[in-house]
Structure formats: structure tokens, C-alpha cells
C-alpha positions as CSV (number, residue, x, y, z in Angstrom):
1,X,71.8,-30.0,-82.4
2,X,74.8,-28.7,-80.3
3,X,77.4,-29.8,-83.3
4,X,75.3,-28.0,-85.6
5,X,75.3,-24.5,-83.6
6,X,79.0,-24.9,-83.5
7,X,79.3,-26.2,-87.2
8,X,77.2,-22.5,-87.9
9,X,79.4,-20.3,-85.7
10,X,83.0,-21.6,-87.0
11,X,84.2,-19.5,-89.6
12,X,86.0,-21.6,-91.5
13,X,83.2,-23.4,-92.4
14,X,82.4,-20.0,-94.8
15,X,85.9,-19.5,-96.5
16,X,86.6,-20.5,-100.0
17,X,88.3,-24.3,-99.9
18,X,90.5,-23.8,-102.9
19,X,93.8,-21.5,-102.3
20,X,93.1,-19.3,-105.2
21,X,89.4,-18.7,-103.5
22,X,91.1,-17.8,-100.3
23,X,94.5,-15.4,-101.5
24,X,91.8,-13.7,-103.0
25,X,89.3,-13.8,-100.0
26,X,92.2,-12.5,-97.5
27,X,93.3,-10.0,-99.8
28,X,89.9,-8.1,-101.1
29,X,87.9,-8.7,-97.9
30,X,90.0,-5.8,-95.6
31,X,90.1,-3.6,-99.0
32,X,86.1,-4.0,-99.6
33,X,85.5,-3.5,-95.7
34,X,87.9,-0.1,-95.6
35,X,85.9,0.9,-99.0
36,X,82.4,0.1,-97.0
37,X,83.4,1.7,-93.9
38,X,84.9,4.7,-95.7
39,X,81.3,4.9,-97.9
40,X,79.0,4.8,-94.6
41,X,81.0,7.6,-93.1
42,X,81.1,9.6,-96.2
43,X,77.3,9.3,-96.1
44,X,76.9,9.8,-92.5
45,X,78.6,12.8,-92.5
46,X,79.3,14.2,-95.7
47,X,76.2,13.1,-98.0
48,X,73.9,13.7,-95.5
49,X,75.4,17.3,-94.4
50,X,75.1,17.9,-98.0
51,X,71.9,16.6,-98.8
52,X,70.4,18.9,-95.3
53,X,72.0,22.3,-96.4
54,X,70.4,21.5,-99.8
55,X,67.1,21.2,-98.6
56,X,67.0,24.2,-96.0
57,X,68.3,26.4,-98.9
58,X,65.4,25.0,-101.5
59,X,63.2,25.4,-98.5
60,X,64.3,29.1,-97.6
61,X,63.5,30.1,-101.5
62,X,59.9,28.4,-101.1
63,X,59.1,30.4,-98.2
64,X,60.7,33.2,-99.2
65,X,58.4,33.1,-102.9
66,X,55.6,31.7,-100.9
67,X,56.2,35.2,-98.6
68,X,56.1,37.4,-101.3
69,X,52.8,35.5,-103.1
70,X,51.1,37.2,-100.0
71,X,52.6,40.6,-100.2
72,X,51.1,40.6,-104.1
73,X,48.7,43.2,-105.0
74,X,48.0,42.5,-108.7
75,X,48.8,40.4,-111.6
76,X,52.1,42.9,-112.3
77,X,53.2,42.4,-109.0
78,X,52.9,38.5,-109.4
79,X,55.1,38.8,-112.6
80,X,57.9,41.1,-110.5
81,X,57.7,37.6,-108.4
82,X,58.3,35.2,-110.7
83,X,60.9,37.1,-112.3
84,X,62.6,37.5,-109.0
85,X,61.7,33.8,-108.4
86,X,63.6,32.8,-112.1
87,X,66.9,35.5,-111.4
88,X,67.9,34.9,-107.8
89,X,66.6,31.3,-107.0
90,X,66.4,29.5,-110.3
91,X,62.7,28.9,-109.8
92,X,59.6,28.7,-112.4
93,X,57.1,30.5,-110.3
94,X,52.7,29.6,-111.7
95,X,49.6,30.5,-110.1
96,X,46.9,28.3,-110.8
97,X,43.2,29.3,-110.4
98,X,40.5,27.3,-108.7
99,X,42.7,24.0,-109.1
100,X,43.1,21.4,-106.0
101,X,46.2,19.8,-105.3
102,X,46.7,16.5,-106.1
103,X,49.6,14.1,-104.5
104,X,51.5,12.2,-106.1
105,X,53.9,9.0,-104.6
106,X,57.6,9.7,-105.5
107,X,60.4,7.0,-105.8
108,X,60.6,5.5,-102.0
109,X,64.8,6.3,-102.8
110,X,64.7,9.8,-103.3
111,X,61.8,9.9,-100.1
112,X,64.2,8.6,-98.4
113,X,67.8,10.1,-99.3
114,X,66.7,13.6,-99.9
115,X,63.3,14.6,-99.6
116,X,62.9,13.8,-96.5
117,X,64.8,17.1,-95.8
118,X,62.5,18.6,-97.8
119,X,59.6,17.4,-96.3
120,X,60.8,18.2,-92.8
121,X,61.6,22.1,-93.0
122,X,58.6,22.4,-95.4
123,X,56.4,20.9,-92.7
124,X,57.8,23.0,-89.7
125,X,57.4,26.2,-91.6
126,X,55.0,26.5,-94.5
127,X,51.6,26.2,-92.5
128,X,49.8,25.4,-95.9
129,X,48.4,21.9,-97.7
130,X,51.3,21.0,-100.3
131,X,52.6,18.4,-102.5
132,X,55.8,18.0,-103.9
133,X,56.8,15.9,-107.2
134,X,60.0,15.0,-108.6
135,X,60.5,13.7,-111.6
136,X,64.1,12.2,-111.9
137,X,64.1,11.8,-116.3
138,X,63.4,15.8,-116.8
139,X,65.4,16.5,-113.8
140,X,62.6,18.9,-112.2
141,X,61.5,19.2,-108.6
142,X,58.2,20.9,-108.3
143,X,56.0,22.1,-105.0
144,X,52.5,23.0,-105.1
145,X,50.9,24.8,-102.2
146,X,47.6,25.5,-101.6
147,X,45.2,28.7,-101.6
148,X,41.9,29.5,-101.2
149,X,41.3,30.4,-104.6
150,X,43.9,28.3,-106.7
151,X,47.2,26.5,-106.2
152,X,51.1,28.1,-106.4
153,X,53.1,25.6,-108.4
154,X,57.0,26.6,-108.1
155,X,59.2,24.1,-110.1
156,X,62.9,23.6,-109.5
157,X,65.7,21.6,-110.9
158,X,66.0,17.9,-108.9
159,X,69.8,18.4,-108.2
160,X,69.0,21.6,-106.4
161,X,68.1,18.8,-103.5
162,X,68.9,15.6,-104.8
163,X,73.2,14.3,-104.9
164,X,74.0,11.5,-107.5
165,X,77.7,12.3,-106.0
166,X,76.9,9.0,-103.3
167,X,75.8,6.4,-106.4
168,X,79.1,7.6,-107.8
169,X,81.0,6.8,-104.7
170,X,79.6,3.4,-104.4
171,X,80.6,2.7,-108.0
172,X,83.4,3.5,-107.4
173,X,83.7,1.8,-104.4
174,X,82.7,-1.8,-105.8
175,X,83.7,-0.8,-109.3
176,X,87.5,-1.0,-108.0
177,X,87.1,-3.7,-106.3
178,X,85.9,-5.7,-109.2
179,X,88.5,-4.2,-111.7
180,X,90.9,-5.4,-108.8
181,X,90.3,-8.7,-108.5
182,X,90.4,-9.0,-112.5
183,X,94.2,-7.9,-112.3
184,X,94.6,-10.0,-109.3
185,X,92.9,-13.2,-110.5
186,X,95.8,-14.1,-113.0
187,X,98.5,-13.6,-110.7
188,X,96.7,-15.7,-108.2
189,X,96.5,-18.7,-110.3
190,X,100.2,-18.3,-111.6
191,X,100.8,-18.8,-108.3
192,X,98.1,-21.7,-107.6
193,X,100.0,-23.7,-111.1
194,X,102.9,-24.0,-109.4
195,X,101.1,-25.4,-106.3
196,X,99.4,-28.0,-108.4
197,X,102.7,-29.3,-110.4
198,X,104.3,-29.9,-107.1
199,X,100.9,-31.9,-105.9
200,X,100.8,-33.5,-108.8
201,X,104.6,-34.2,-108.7
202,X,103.8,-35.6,-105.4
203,X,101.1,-38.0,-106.5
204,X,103.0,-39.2,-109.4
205,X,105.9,-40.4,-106.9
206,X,103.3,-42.3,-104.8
207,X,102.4,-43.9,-107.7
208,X,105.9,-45.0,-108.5
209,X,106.6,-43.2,-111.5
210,X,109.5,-41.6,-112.6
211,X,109.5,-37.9,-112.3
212,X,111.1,-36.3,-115.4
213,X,109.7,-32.9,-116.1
214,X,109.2,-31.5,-112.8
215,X,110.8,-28.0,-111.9
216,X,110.1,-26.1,-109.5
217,X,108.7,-22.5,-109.8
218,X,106.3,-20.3,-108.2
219,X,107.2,-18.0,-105.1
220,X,110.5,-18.7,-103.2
221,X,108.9,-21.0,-100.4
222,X,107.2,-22.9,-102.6
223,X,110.5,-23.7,-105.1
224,X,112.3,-24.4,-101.8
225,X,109.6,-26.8,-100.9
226,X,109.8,-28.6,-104.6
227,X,113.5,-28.1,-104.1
228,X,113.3,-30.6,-100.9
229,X,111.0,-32.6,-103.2
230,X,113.2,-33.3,-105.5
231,X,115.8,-34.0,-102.8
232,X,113.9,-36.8,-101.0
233,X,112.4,-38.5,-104.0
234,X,116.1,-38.9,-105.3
235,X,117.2,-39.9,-102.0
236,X,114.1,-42.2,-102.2
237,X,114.8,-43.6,-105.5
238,X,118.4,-44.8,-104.7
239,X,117.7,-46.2,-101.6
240,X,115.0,-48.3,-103.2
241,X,117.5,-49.4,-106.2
242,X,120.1,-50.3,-103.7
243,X,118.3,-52.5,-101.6
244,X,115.9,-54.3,-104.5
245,X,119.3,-54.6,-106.2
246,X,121.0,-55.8,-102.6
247,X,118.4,-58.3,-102.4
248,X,118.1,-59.2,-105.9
249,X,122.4,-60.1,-105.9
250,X,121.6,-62.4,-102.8
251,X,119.3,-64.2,-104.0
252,X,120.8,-64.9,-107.5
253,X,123.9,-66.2,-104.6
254,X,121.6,-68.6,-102.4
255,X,121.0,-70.3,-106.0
256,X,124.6,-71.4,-106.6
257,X,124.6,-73.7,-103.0
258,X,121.4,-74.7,-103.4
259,X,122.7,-76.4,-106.6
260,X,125.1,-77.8,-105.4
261,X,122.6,-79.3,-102.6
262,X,120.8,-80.8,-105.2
263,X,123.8,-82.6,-107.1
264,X,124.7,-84.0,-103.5
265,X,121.6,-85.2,-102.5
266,X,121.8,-87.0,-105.9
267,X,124.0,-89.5,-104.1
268,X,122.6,-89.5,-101.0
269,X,122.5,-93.5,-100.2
270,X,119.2,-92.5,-97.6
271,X,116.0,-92.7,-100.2
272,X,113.9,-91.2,-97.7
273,X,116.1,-88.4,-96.3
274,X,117.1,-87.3,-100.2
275,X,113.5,-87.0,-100.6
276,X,112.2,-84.7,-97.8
277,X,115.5,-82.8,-98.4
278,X,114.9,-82.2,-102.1
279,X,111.8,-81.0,-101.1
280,X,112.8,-78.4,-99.0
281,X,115.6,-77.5,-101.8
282,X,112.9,-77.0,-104.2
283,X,110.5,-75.3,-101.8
284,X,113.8,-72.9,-101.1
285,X,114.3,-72.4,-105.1
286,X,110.8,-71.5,-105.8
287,X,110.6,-68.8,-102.7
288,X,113.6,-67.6,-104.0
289,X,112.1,-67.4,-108.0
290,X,109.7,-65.7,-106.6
291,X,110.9,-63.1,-104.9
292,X,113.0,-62.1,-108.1
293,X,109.9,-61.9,-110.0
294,X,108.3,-59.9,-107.1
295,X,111.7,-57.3,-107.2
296,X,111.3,-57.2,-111.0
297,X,107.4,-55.8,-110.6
298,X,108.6,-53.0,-108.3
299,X,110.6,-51.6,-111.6
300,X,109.3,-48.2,-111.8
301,X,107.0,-48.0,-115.5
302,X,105.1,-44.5,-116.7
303,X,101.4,-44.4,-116.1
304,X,99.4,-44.4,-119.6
305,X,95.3,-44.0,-119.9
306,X,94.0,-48.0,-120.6
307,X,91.3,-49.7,-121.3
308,X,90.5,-51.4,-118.1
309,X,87.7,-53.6,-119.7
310,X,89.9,-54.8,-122.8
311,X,92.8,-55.5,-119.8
312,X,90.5,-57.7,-117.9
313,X,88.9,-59.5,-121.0
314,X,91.9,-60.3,-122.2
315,X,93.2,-61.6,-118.9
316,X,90.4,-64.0,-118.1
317,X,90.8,-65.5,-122.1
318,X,94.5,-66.1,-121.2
319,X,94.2,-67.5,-117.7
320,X,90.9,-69.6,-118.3
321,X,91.5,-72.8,-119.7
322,X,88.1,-73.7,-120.2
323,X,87.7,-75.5,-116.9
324,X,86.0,-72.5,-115.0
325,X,83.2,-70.6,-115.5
326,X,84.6,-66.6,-115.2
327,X,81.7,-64.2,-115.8
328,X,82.9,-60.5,-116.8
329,X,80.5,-57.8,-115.7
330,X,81.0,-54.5,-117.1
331,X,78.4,-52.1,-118.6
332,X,80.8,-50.6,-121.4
333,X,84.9,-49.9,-121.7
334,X,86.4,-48.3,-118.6
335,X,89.3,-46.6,-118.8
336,X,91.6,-45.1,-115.7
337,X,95.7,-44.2,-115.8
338,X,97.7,-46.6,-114.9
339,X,101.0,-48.5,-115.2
340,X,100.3,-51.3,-117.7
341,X,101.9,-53.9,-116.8
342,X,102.2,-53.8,-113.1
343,X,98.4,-53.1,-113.1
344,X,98.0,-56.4,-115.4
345,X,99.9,-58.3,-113.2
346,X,97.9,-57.7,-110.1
347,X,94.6,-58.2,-111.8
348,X,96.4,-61.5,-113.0
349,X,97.5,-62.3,-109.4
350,X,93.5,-61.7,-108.0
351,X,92.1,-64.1,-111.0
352,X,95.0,-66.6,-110.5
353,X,94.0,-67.2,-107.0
354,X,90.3,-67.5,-107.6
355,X,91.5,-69.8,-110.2
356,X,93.6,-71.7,-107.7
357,X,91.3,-71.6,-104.5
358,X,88.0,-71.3,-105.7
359,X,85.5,-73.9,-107.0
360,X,85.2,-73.6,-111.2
361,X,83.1,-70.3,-110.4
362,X,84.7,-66.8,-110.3
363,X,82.8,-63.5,-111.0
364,X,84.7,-60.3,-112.1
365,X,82.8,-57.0,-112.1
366,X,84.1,-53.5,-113.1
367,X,81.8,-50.4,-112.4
368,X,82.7,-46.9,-112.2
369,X,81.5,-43.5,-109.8
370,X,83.0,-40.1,-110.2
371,X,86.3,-40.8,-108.0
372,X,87.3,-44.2,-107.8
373,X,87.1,-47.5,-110.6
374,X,86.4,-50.8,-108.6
375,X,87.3,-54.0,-109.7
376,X,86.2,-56.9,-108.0
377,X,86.4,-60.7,-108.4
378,X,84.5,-63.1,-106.3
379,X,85.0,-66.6,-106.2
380,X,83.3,-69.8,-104.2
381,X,86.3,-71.1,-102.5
382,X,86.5,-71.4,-98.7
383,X,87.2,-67.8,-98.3
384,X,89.6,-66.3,-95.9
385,X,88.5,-65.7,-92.1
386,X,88.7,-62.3,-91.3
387,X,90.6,-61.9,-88.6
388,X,93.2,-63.5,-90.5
389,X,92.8,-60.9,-93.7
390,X,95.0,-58.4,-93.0
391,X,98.2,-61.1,-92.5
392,X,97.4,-62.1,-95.8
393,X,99.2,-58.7,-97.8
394,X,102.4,-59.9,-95.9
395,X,105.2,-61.7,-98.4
396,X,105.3,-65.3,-98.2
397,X,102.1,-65.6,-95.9
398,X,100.1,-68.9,-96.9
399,X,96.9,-69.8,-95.1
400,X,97.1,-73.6,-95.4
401,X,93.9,-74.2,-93.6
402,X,91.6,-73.5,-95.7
403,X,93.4,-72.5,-98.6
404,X,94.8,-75.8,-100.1
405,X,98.5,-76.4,-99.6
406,X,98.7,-77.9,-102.7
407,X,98.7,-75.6,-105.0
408,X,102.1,-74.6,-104.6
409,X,101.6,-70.7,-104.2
410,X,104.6,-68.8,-102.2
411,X,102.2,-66.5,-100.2
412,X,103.1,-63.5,-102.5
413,X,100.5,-62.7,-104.8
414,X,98.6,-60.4,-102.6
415,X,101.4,-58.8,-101.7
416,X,102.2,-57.6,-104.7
417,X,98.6,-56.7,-105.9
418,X,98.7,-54.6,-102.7
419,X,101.9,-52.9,-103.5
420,X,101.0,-52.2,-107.0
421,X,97.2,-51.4,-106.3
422,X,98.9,-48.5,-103.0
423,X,101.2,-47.4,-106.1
424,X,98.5,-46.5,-107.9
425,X,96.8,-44.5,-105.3
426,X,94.2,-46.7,-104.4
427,X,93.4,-49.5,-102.1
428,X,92.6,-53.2,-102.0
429,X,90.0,-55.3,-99.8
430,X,89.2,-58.7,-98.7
431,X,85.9,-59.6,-98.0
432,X,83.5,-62.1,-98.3
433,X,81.4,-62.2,-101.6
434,X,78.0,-62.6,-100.6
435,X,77.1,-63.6,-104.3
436,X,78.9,-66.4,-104.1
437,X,79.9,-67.6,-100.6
438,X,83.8,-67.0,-101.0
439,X,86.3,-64.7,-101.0
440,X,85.5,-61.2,-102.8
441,X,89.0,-58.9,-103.9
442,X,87.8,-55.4,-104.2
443,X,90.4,-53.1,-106.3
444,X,89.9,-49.0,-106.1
445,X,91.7,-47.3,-108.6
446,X,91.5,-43.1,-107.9
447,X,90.0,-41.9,-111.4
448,X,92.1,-38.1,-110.5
């Protein structure tokens, strides 16, 4: 209950999330407050001054007509009134006999802006039964007050009381504001675009792709901050090249003694010793073999929309040899952006060691939700403990115990999945498949 009080009371909580949301919220929010502020003072002060000297002056002619109606003698007399009435005030002046007034509900806006002015001097000084009637479409304010013997109707135009100059303001008001953020709204998102190319510059070197196309633009801090980008992911790149290169040069060099190991050991006179050292000369050479193919996955390949179904499919015809049963689950043809090859070869690494470890039965599914594509591939093999999961991403990391030692892996298949899989942007789990009592892989792959 506490976290929810404070959740309601922080304001950032009711701020746009995206930037363009926000420029656009910091900018029009002090304009449409000054524009507010401006409109309540105007109709504080002005308006209402207005709207009160309007209704004592519309008063004042009633009284003064209503005056007059008693100082009347005859029916010529009433006529000098209304003439009167029509020249100075602006005033049709009627006298209805033996009528009763009848009142009628006006619009509860103009009760409120303007008549009530009306109303109040009307009330303090007429000392008569009245009604009063506007009618906004034929623009005419009319008061009937009543006699004795009949009722005095005296009709008046509406804007003799009644301002439109405040719904004018207001338009105005919100009217500019509106026209505003139009103009503003394109200018915003030229700004936002060149935001978004650096992000998705950004993204597009975590994934290990080359960046080719990728200027920076936009307002100066955010060119400098491509600027540095660009920079670092060049600094990046040859630092990477150097060292997979580095690495790759010493261990095309360990393969020249180990060679020449091999030819000795050829004549080695001690059966026994030239076999558990040929071993170990082999077991050398194969670490070695793989590592080059491990520094030959890392080669940086552009990201192309696949058909992750198709991939798999074709994978699992490759790799089986009829000996397992590999079940593909997949409602329909996924597809996500991804390097091609590196991607197969990580798939092919996960299947491989089901293959390798499991026991002839290996489940793949593929499924789909609105931000990530998991693959996953179970198997019935001993599994992996978990506390021991996490050591398994390392290169060259076998777990002989329950794994079987036999199979001659070099502990870096994971490894690369993992690399390829973080490449991509997404992530890669060991678990335990409760379907079928082994190890279960689970691959996300970001679909944005």
C-alpha cells in the first residue's frame, strides 16, 4: 500500500516515456500554463469587469424605462417611451394587457457568465415579479416585468450583456497551442531520427556486425556522441582482429612442433610411452583445430531476415543419421534477423551435443511472443548439475562426469553458441527439460 502511495505521488511516473513525448511535454507545458494563467486573469479581472459594467448599464436603462412606464398618462405618452426607449437605449419597449409572466430556464453558461449580473442589480432595485430570456441564435435579450393589469416586455440585443470576446481568448489560447505543436512535431522527430540511428548503430555492433552506413547527424551533442561511437567501435574492431589474428598465428605455430613430436615418437623404442604421448599430441592438435574453427566463427557476417524453421529442419536432416529420434515442434515458419551462418552453427553445436550426450531422444521446439523467438532442444541424457552450469560457457570446459569422456568434444561448443547467441542480442540457458529428464538449451533471439 505504502509503494503504491509513492508510485502515485512521483511524477515521473506521468511523463511521456519516449523523447519525442517529452521535448514536446517540457516545451508546451510552461507555454500552455503561462496561456492558462494569462486566461484566468483576463477573466478575473478583465471579462468580469466587463461583463459587470454591462449589466449595471442594461440594468440602469430597465429602471430608467420601467421609471417612466409609471410616470405614463395615456397611450401617446407610452409611445414618447418607447420611442425614447428605441433612440437612446436601443430598446424595443411592449405593453402587454392582462398577460402573466411566464419563466423560462436560460442556458446554465450565460446564467452563469453574464446574467448573473443581470439578475443581481435587477433584484436589488426593480421591486417587481420579472423574468428575463435570452435567446442566443436571434441574438435578443428580453425582460418582462409585472403589473397589475398586464406585463412590460422590453427586448434588447444579447451582446448588450453577454461577451463572446472570452470564447475567443480561449481559442486562441489552445488554438496556438495546437498550431504549435504541429510546427514543432517535425522538428522533434528530426531530432528523435538521429537518436534512433545511433541506437540502432549501437545494437548492430553488439551484434557483431559491421557498421557501414552510419553517420552521424542531429544536434551537435548528439554527432559528437556518434563521433565517439564511431571512435570506440573502430578502436574495438582492431583490437579484436589483432588478437583473434595474434592467436590464430600461434596456433598455426604450436602445429609445426607438434609435428615434429609425432615423427619422433614414431621411433620411440618404449611402446607404452609412445602411446600415452601420442595421445596427448593428438589431444593437443585437436584443442588447437578447434580453437581455429572457434576464431574463424567470431568473423564478423551481416544480419539477414531467415527462416528459423527451414534453418532448424534442415539442420536436424543433416545431423541425424537415422539413429535418433529428433522431434521438431513448430506451429508455422518463424522468421527473426540474424547472421546466417554463425546462427546455424550454434543451433548445430546445441543439436550436436544432444546428439552426443543424450540417449536417441532429443526434442527441438520453436515458439514465438511479441519480443523474443525461443528455441529450445531437450534431450534425455544425464543432464548437467546446476551448480556446475554456468562453468560450462567457458572454452575448453568438459564435464567428464556425467557427460561421457568419450566422445571426444573439446569443451567449446557452448562457448560458442553463447558468444554467437550474446552477438545476437539475446541470451542462452541451461536447464533441466522436465519433458524428458535431461538437459534442456533454451535460445532467445530479440525479434527488435
Amino acid at each position: 500500500m505504502k509503494n503504491n502511495v509513492k508510485k502515485f505521488f512521483e511524477l515521473r511516473n506521468y511523463f511521456p516515456k519516449g523523447i519525442t513525448g517529452r521535448m514536446l511535454f517540457l516545451i508546451i507545458l510552461p507555454i500552455l500554463f503561462s496561456q492558462l494563467l494569462t486566461g484566468y486573469i483576463f477573466y478575473q479581472r478583465h471579462w468580469r469587469s466587463i461583463s459587470n459594467q454591462s449589466a449595471i448599464a442594461f440594468a440602469g436603462n430597465v429602471l430608467t424605462i420601467v421609471d417612466l412606464k409609471k410616470a405614463d398618462k395615456s397611450p401617446e405618452e407610452f409611445e414618447e417611451t418607447k420611442q425614447m426607449a428605441k433612440k437612446n437605449f436601443m430598446m424595443d419597449v411592449e405593453w402587454l394587457p392582462d398577460e402573466k409572466i411566464i419563466r423560462k430556464r436560460n442556458s446554465k453558461r450565460l446564467e452563469q457568465l453574464s446574467l448573473k449580473y443581470v439578475y443581481r442589480f435587477l433584484n436589488q432595485n426593480l421591486g417587481r415579479p420579472y423574468s428575463l430570456s435570452a435567446d442566443e441564435n436571434k441574438n435578443v435579450l428580453q425582460i418582462k416585468i409585472q403589473y397589475p393589469n398586464g406585463v412590460l416586455a422590453i427586448s434588447s440585443s444579447l451582446k448588450s450583456v453577454f461577451s463572446k470576446t472570452i470564447y475567443v481568448f480561449f481559442s486562441w489560447v489552445f488554438g496556438s497551442t495546437a498550431i504549435f505543436i504541429l510546427i514543432t512535431l517535425p522538428f522533434a522527430r528530426r531530432q528523435v531520427n538521429s537518436i534512433k540511428k545511433l541506437t540502432q548503430a549501437i545494437i548492430c555492433a553488439g551484434r557483431g556486425e559491421e557498421i557501414h552506413n552510419f553517420a552521424p547527424s542531429g544536434p551537435l551533442q548528439i554527432r559528437r556522441a556518434g563521433n565517439a561511437f564511431i571512435k570506440t567501435y573502430n578502436r574495438m574492431q582492431r583490437y579484436m582482429k589483432s588478437r583473434t589474428d595474434m592467436l590464430s598465428g600461434i596456433s598455426h605455430d604450436l602445429k609445426t612442433p607438434l609435428t615434429r613430436m609425432k615423427l619422433e615418437l614414431e621411433f620411440c623404442d618404449d611402446k607404452n610411452l609412445q602411446f600415452a604421448l601420442l595421445g596427448d599430441v593428438e589431444d593437443m592438435e585437436k584443442m588447437i583445430d578447434s580453437y581455429l574453427s572457434f576464431a574463424r566463427g567470431m568473423i564478423p557476417e551481416n544480419s539477414e531476415k531467415t527462416n528459423i524453421t527451414k534453418t532448424v529442419q534442415n539442420l536436424i536432416r543433416k545431423l541425424n543419421k537415422g539413429n535418433f529420434d529428433i522431434t521438431l515442434n513448430a506451429k508455422k515458419d518463424y522468421f527473426a534477423v540474424v547472421r546466417p551462418s554463425a546462427f546455424e552453427r550454434a543451433i548445430s553445436n546445441v543439436i550436436v551435443n544432444a546428439i552426443r550426450y543424450g540417449k536417441k531422444k532429443i526434442d527441438v521446439s520453436i515458439s514465438k511472443d511479441d519480443e523474443f523467438l525461443d528455441i529450445v532442444v531437450e534431450d534425455n541424457g544425464p543432464g548437467i548439475p546446476e551448480d556446475r552450469r554456468d562453468e560450462m560457457f567457458r572454452p575448453f570446459t568438459r564435464l567428464d562426469s556425467s557427460r561421457n569422456a568419450e566422445t571426444g568434444g573439446m569443451g567449446l561448443g557452448l562457448a560458442i553458441v553463447q558468444e554467437v547467441i550474446h552477438q545476437h542480442g539475446g541470451d542462452v540457458a541451461l536447464l533441466k527439460s522436465e519433458k524428458l529428464g535431461g538437459l534442456k538449451v533454451k535460445i532467445q533471439i530479440p525479434l527488435k
